[in-house]
Amino acid sequence: MSFRLNGVGLTHANGFAALKGITLLAEKGERIALIGPSGAGKTSLLSVLGTALEPTDGLAEVFEFDQNFWDTSAIKALRARIGTVHQSPPIPGRQRVVTAVLAGKLGQWPAWKSLASLVYPLDIPGARAALERVDLADKLFARCDELSGGQLQRVGIARVLYQQPELILADEPVSALDPALALATIRLLTADAEACGATLVASLHAVDLALGNFPRIVGVKAGRIAFDLPSERVTVPMLHELYASEGEQLPIQAHEPHFLSQAPANDAATRAKCC
Amino acid sequence: MLLNPANRDPAARGRLIGALATLVILWPLFQAAEVKPGALFDSGNLKVIGNFLAAFLPPETGAEFLGYLAKATLETLAIATAGMALAFLIAVPMAYLATGAGREKPTLNPITRSLLTILRGIPELVWALVFVRVFGLGPAAGVLALGLTYGGMLAKVYAEILESVDAAPARALRHSGASRLLAILYGLIPQASKELASYTVYRWECAIRASVVMGFVGAGGLGQLMDQAMKMLNGGEAATILLTFMGLVFSADGLSGWLRRALDTPPANHASPFGWRSIGLLVTLFASIVASFQLLDIGFGELFSAEAAHSIGEFIAGFFPPDLSAEWLAKVAKGIWETLAISVVGTLLAAIAGLLLALPKWRAPFSFILNSLRSVPELVWATITALAVGLGPFAGALALALHTAGVLGRLYAEALDNAPPTPGKALRLAGAPGGFAFLYGTLPGAAPQLIAYTLYRWEMNIRMAAILGFVGAGGLGQLLYFELSLFHHAQASTVIMAMLLLSIAVDQASAWLRQRMR
């Protein structure tokens, strides 16, 4: 088991119920896409999984032990095993790419190593290897504010790859990228999660990206789970009902290659590089 | 793994060289500032400062003394207000001449710019010292000194603010035939007004502190009272005066905060841009300016009479030619080095202390400490640190550090607060301990601002370091004070020129460093 949510509810301080009675179980190595209209609770669900928010209701277990928010060292140890890809990469512009990538292991490193790495990056080969997988090895010593938005997003992914988490959470990881890059990035994430045996949960705005790249699709609507199905069993009417509040059109990324299939082309290569 | 050249950090050599160069430069500066932390714990010094601080309690509350105190406080406020009024009158036309804003081609008016540099480069205390010789002891010297220096500072900052806002509206107006003045009024002032006003109010706050200080050279007000109390080691009186300073600075702080918030409220929906509040404020402002001049018993006529002009001219003529003998120049060079050392050591210590005080999450007690440190002017701190570690440059550096730590700590706390929170939060979510999430996530976002604040403060501190010598803290100030006391005007003018050159050089160095560290 990777995580188990049992009747999880999340009510914000202002009384808004973001999640209501969510029950969701994931085995190790599963790849799950969260889809649903904006405001449905996808981000809240990911925040609960990432221990950023404490559920106000129900039970949330990640990696066999339930979240105990009073035990800060246990939470830190748990968080070190969870990697998050953010919508906009949370990396300071003045930081160098190598430092930004190494920061992924701050939760695992001893203090002296974290301190020393500020002065001289201690694991340059490791950072280079992670960057190679996102095609950015040449930017190893560049400063992050010299990169384009897409490059920076890939640095954020490289950081998560370097962290080698057992659970990867991605909150709309490609909504700021152009279609071609978005597809490539999602493929990189899924291929890497598969190769490392990590569980991947990604919320996606574009339905085609989700259906084409993830074996399991969870539809979220108004804080509840609308459906939880293998991708081949998700039908167009179900999607229309899920997105009823957003009008006739389904949100999709690219129009030509309808419901893209997976590209296992470089899977073997990725697997070889991983772990 | 380090043997593989591809896996070596290409920036490491540069960093190492930079670190070594910093050490090589800082070491002699620390030597010159005679940094000796041991002096803080020297038993003799501890006894002196202990006795003095013990005498702080109880603060003097005699009716007669409180009467003096009230009069001095009013005088200080009046000097600050009158000085600022004068500074504003100087600054507006100068800023208009100096700024490149609203010009078709960006011309930096070099003559006005250099005049402004001279006005700013000579510390207000030196101007005050000079004017005291012309107008005699009293507030007139203080008002003029404040007016000139702050006029220079305001003009420079006004000019820079006008240049920093979006130039397109003014350019469009000029292209449709508006004059430069109108283009600025209609195109730039609406964008810049808030920043202009809030900087002016901030400067008024500084003027209150500066007018306290000018009392030390006989320009009246609280400073004069403090000087007397310190010279007689009358702790009780000193304590009451210090408390009054803090009260003044705290309330000026509160008032300026209220004004800045008031500037944020959108105007009411009627034709006149002035509501009852703005009209009330303007009336109060004019009334207080008039009252200030009344209280200080100086009229503009008196300040700008032919007689005054004549005596100023005669006095200034005494400064020429400056003494350029090799022997004197060597002495001045030593003073320059010592002053530089005081400013660098003071600013560095302040940056460290300020950062430590800015970090704690629970702000209330720390902002009180910072505000208290800040509310006491450097020169007043110097009279106290001189008791603690003996006369000399180390006392000056400590005094600078104490005041500047208050200023920088507050600015740092604001900058850290405004730094983007997401990088640090993301690292904490990946299990990083809080301290490292701060070092890797938050600090890099705030660093440019922290560095810029520190360097700006260093530019101010070099001017302050130049005058700390007035109370025996070494450097150029001590030389100037002696020579002026002995009426050696030729020697004094060399020192003033050295101060000016030093402050210009530091401005350049700091601008270069800011550029490098961006």
CSV table of C-alpha atoms in Angstrom, one decimal, chain B residues 182-432:
chain,number,residue,atom,x,y,z
B,182,LEU,CA,3.1,69.8,-17.1
B,183,ALA,CA,4.1,66.4,-18.5
B,184,ILE,CA,5.7,65.6,-15.2
B,185,LEU,CA,2.7,66.9,-13.2
B,186,TYR,CA,0.2,65.0,-15.3
B,187,GLY,CA,2.2,61.9,-16.3
B,188,LEU,CA,4.6,61.1,-13.6
B,189,ILE,CA,3.5,62.6,-10.3
B,190,PRO,CA,0.3,60.5,-10.1
B,191,GLN,CA,2.4,57.4,-10.3
B,192,ALA,CA,5.1,58.6,-8.0
B,193,SER,CA,3.1,60.6,-5.4
B,194,LYS,CA,2.8,57.9,-2.8
B,195,GLU,CA,6.5,57.0,-2.9
B,196,LEU,CA,7.5,60.7,-2.9
B,197,ALA,CA,5.2,61.5,0.1
B,198,SER,CA,6.2,58.5,2.1
B,199,TYR,CA,9.9,59.2,1.5
B,200,THR,CA,9.4,62.8,2.7
B,201,VAL,CA,7.7,61.7,5.8
B,202,TYR,CA,10.5,59.1,6.5
B,203,ARG,CA,13.1,61.9,6.1
B,204,TRP,CA,11.2,64.0,8.6
B,205,GLU,CA,11.6,61.1,11.0
B,206,CYS,CA,15.3,61.1,10.3
B,207,ALA,CA,15.4,64.9,10.7
B,208,ILE,CA,14.1,64.6,14.3
B,209,ARG,CA,17.0,62.3,15.1
B,210,ALA,CA,19.5,64.5,13.3
B,211,SER,CA,18.3,67.6,15.1
B,212,VAL,CA,18.8,65.8,18.4
B,213,VAL,CA,22.4,65.2,17.3
B,214,MET,CA,23.0,68.7,16.2
B,215,GLY,CA,22.5,69.9,19.8
B,216,PHE,CA,25.9,68.3,20.5
B,217,VAL,CA,27.6,71.1,18.5
B,218,GLY,CA,25.6,73.8,20.3
B,219,ALA,CA,22.6,74.0,17.9
B,220,GLY,CA,20.1,73.8,20.7
B,221,GLY,CA,17.4,71.2,21.4
B,222,LEU,CA,17.6,67.8,23.2
B,223,GLY,CA,21.1,67.1,22.0
B,224,GLN,CA,22.5,70.1,23.9
B,225,LEU,CA,20.8,68.9,27.1
B,226,MET,CA,22.1,65.3,26.5
B,227,ASP,CA,25.6,66.6,25.9
B,228,GLN,CA,25.5,68.5,29.2
B,229,ALA,CA,24.1,65.5,31.1
B,230,MET,CA,26.7,63.2,29.7
B,231,LYS,CA,29.6,65.5,30.4
B,232,MET,CA,28.5,65.7,34.0
B,233,LEU,CA,27.8,62.0,34.1
B,234,ASN,CA,24.4,62.7,35.3
B,235,GLY,CA,22.7,59.4,34.6
B,236,GLY,CA,19.3,60.3,35.9
B,237,GLU,CA,19.0,63.2,33.4
B,238,ALA,CA,20.5,61.2,30.6
B,239,ALA,CA,17.9,58.4,31.2
B,240,THR,CA,15.0,60.9,31.1
B,241,ILE,CA,16.4,62.4,27.9
B,242,LEU,CA,16.9,59.0,26.3
B,243,LEU,CA,13.3,58.0,27.2
B,244,THR,CA,12.1,61.2,25.6
B,245,PHE,CA,14.1,60.4,22.4
B,246,MET,CA,12.4,57.0,22.2
B,247,GLY,CA,9.0,58.5,22.8
B,248,LEU,CA,9.6,61.1,20.0
B,249,VAL,CA,10.9,58.5,17.5
B,250,PHE,CA,8.1,56.0,18.3
B,251,SER,CA,5.4,58.6,17.9
B,252,ALA,CA,7.0,60.0,14.7
B,253,ASP,CA,7.0,56.4,13.5
B,254,GLY,CA,3.4,55.9,14.3
B,255,LEU,CA,2.4,59.2,12.7
B,256,SER,CA,4.3,58.4,9.5
B,257,GLY,CA,2.7,54.9,9.4
B,258,TRP,CA,-0.7,56.5,9.7
B,259,LEU,CA,0.1,59.0,7.0
B,260,ARG,CA,1.3,56.3,4.7
B,261,ARG,CA,-1.9,54.3,5.2
B,262,ALA,CA,-3.9,57.5,4.6
B,263,LEU,CA,-2.2,57.9,1.3
B,264,ASP,CA,-3.4,54.5,0.3
B,265,THR,CA,-7.1,55.3,0.7
B,266,PRO,CA,-8.6,56.1,-2.7
B,267,PRO,CA,-9.9,59.7,-3.0
B,268,ALA,CA,-13.6,60.4,-2.4
B,269,ASN,CA,-15.9,60.8,-5.3
B,270,HIS,CA,-16.0,64.6,-5.8
B,271,ALA,CA,-14.4,67.2,-8.0
B,272,SER,CA,-11.8,68.5,-5.6
B,273,PRO,CA,-9.0,66.0,-4.9
B,274,PHE,CA,-8.9,67.3,-1.3
B,275,GLY,CA,-11.1,65.9,1.4
B,276,TRP,CA,-11.5,67.2,4.9
B,277,ARG,CA,-8.5,65.1,6.0
B,278,SER,CA,-6.1,66.4,3.4
B,279,ILE,CA,-7.2,70.0,4.0
B,280,GLY,CA,-6.8,69.5,7.8
B,281,LEU,CA,-3.4,68.0,7.2
B,282,LEU,CA,-2.2,70.8,5.0
B,283,VAL,CA,-3.4,73.4,7.5
B,284,THR,CA,-1.7,71.6,10.3
B,285,LEU,CA,1.5,71.3,8.3
B,286,PHE,CA,1.6,75.0,7.4
B,287,ALA,CA,0.7,76.0,11.0
B,288,SER,CA,3.5,73.8,12.4
B,289,ILE,CA,6.1,75.2,10.0
B,290,VAL,CA,5.1,78.8,10.9
B,291,ALA,CA,5.0,77.9,14.6
B,292,SER,CA,8.5,76.3,14.3
B,293,PHE,CA,10.1,79.4,12.8
B,294,GLN,CA,8.3,81.5,15.4
B,295,LEU,CA,9.5,79.3,18.3
B,296,LEU,CA,13.0,79.2,17.1
B,297,ASP,CA,12.9,83.0,16.6
B,298,ILE,CA,14.5,82.9,13.2
B,299,GLY,CA,13.0,84.7,10.2
B,300,PHE,CA,13.9,84.0,6.7
B,301,GLY,CA,15.0,87.6,6.4
B,302,GLU,CA,17.6,87.1,9.0
B,303,LEU,CA,19.0,84.0,7.4
B,304,PHE,CA,19.2,85.4,4.0
B,305,SER,CA,20.2,89.0,4.8
B,306,ALA,CA,23.1,90.7,3.2
B,307,GLU,CA,24.9,90.7,6.5
B,308,ALA,CA,24.6,87.0,6.9
B,309,ALA,CA,25.8,86.5,3.3
B,310,HIS,CA,28.8,88.7,4.0
B,311,SER,CA,29.8,86.8,7.1
B,312,ILE,CA,29.3,83.5,5.4
B,313,GLY,CA,31.5,84.7,2.6
B,314,GLU,CA,34.2,85.9,4.9
B,315,PHE,CA,34.0,82.7,6.9
B,316,ILE,CA,34.2,80.5,3.8
B,317,ALA,CA,37.1,82.5,2.4
B,318,GLY,CA,39.0,81.5,5.5
B,319,PHE,CA,38.9,77.9,4.4
B,320,PHE,CA,40.9,78.7,1.3
B,321,PRO,CA,43.4,77.6,0.3
B,322,PRO,CA,43.2,74.3,2.1
B,323,ASP,CA,46.3,73.0,3.8
B,324,LEU,CA,47.9,70.5,1.4
B,325,SER,CA,51.2,70.1,3.1
B,326,ALA,CA,52.5,66.5,3.0
B,327,GLU,CA,52.6,66.3,6.8
B,328,TRP,CA,48.9,67.3,7.2
B,329,LEU,CA,47.8,65.1,4.2
B,330,ALA,CA,49.4,62.1,5.9
B,331,LYS,CA,47.4,62.8,9.0
B,332,VAL,CA,44.2,63.2,7.0
B,333,ALA,CA,44.9,59.9,5.2
B,334,LYS,CA,45.2,58.2,8.5
B,335,GLY,CA,41.9,59.7,9.5
B,336,ILE,CA,40.3,58.6,6.2
B,337,TRP,CA,41.5,55.0,6.8
B,338,GLU,CA,40.2,55.0,10.4
B,339,THR,CA,36.8,56.5,9.3
B,340,LEU,CA,36.5,53.8,6.6
B,341,ALA,CA,37.3,51.2,9.1
B,342,ILE,CA,34.7,52.5,11.6
B,343,SER,CA,32.0,52.5,8.9
B,344,VAL,CA,32.8,49.0,7.5
B,345,VAL,CA,33.2,47.3,10.9
B,346,GLY,CA,30.1,49.1,12.3
B,347,THR,CA,28.0,48.2,9.3
B,348,LEU,CA,29.2,44.5,9.3
B,349,LEU,CA,28.5,44.1,13.0
B,350,ALA,CA,25.1,45.7,12.5
B,351,ALA,CA,24.2,43.5,9.6
B,352,ILE,CA,25.0,40.3,11.7
B,353,ALA,CA,23.1,41.6,14.7
B,354,GLY,CA,20.2,42.9,12.6
B,355,LEU,CA,19.8,39.6,10.8
B,356,LEU,CA,19.8,37.7,14.1
B,357,LEU,CA,17.2,40.0,15.5
B,358,ALA,CA,15.1,39.9,12.3
B,359,LEU,CA,14.8,36.1,12.2
B,360,PRO,CA,12.7,35.1,15.1
B,361,LYS,CA,9.1,34.4,14.2
B,362,TRP,CA,7.6,35.9,17.3
B,363,ARG,CA,8.2,39.6,16.4
B,364,ALA,CA,6.8,41.7,19.3
B,365,PRO,CA,9.7,41.8,21.7
B,366,PHE,CA,12.3,41.9,18.9
B,367,SER,CA,10.7,44.8,17.1
B,368,PHE,CA,10.7,46.6,20.4
B,369,ILE,CA,14.4,46.0,20.8
B,370,LEU,CA,15.0,47.1,17.2
B,371,ASN,CA,13.0,50.2,17.6
B,372,SER,CA,14.8,51.1,20.8
B,373,LEU,CA,18.2,50.6,19.2
B,374,ARG,CA,17.1,52.7,16.2
B,375,SER,CA,15.6,55.5,18.2
B,376,VAL,CA,18.9,56.5,19.8
B,377,PRO,CA,21.1,58.4,17.3
B,378,GLU,CA,24.6,57.1,16.6
B,379,LEU,CA,26.3,60.1,18.3
B,380,VAL,CA,24.4,59.5,21.5
B,381,TRP,CA,25.3,55.8,21.4
B,382,ALA,CA,28.9,56.9,20.9
B,383,THR,CA,28.9,58.9,24.1
B,384,ILE,CA,27.8,55.7,25.9
B,385,THR,CA,30.1,53.3,24.1
B,386,ALA,CA,33.0,55.6,24.7
B,387,LEU,CA,32.3,55.0,28.4
B,388,ALA,CA,32.1,51.3,27.9
B,389,VAL,CA,35.3,50.7,25.8
B,390,GLY,CA,37.2,53.9,26.2
B,391,LEU,CA,37.6,56.7,23.6
B,392,GLY,CA,38.8,55.6,20.1
B,393,PRO,CA,37.5,54.1,16.9
B,394,PHE,CA,36.1,50.9,18.5
B,395,ALA,CA,33.6,53.0,20.4
B,396,GLY,CA,32.6,54.6,17.2
B,397,ALA,CA,32.2,51.3,15.4
B,398,LEU,CA,30.1,49.9,18.3
B,399,ALA,CA,27.9,53.0,18.3
B,400,LEU,CA,27.3,52.7,14.6
B,401,ALA,CA,26.6,49.0,14.9
B,402,LEU,CA,24.0,49.6,17.7
B,403,HIS,CA,22.0,52.2,15.8
B,404,THR,CA,22.4,50.5,12.4
B,405,ALA,CA,21.4,47.1,13.8
B,406,GLY,CA,18.0,48.6,14.8
B,407,VAL,CA,17.6,50.1,11.3
B,408,LEU,CA,18.7,47.1,9.3
B,409,GLY,CA,16.9,44.6,11.6
B,410,ARG,CA,13.6,46.3,10.8
B,411,LEU,CA,14.3,46.5,7.1
B,412,TYR,CA,15.6,42.8,7.0
B,413,ALA,CA,12.4,41.7,8.8
B,414,GLU,CA,10.3,43.5,6.2
B,415,ALA,CA,12.3,42.1,3.3
B,416,LEU,CA,12.1,38.5,4.7
B,417,ASP,CA,8.4,39.0,5.2
B,418,ASN,CA,8.0,40.1,1.6
B,419,ALA,CA,10.2,37.4,0.1
B,420,PRO,CA,8.2,34.8,-1.9
B,421,PRO,CA,7.1,32.1,0.6
B,422,THR,CA,6.6,29.2,-1.8
B,423,PRO,CA,10.2,28.0,-2.2
B,424,GLY,CA,10.7,27.6,1.5
B,425,LYS,CA,7.3,26.0,1.9
B,426,ALA,CA,8.0,23.5,-0.9
B,427,LEU,CA,11.2,22.4,0.8
B,428,ARG,CA,9.5,21.9,4.1
B,429,LEU,CA,7.0,19.7,2.3
B,430,ALA,CA,9.9,17.6,1.0
B,431,GLY,CA,11.0,17.1,4.6
B,432,ALA,CA,13.7,19.8,4.9
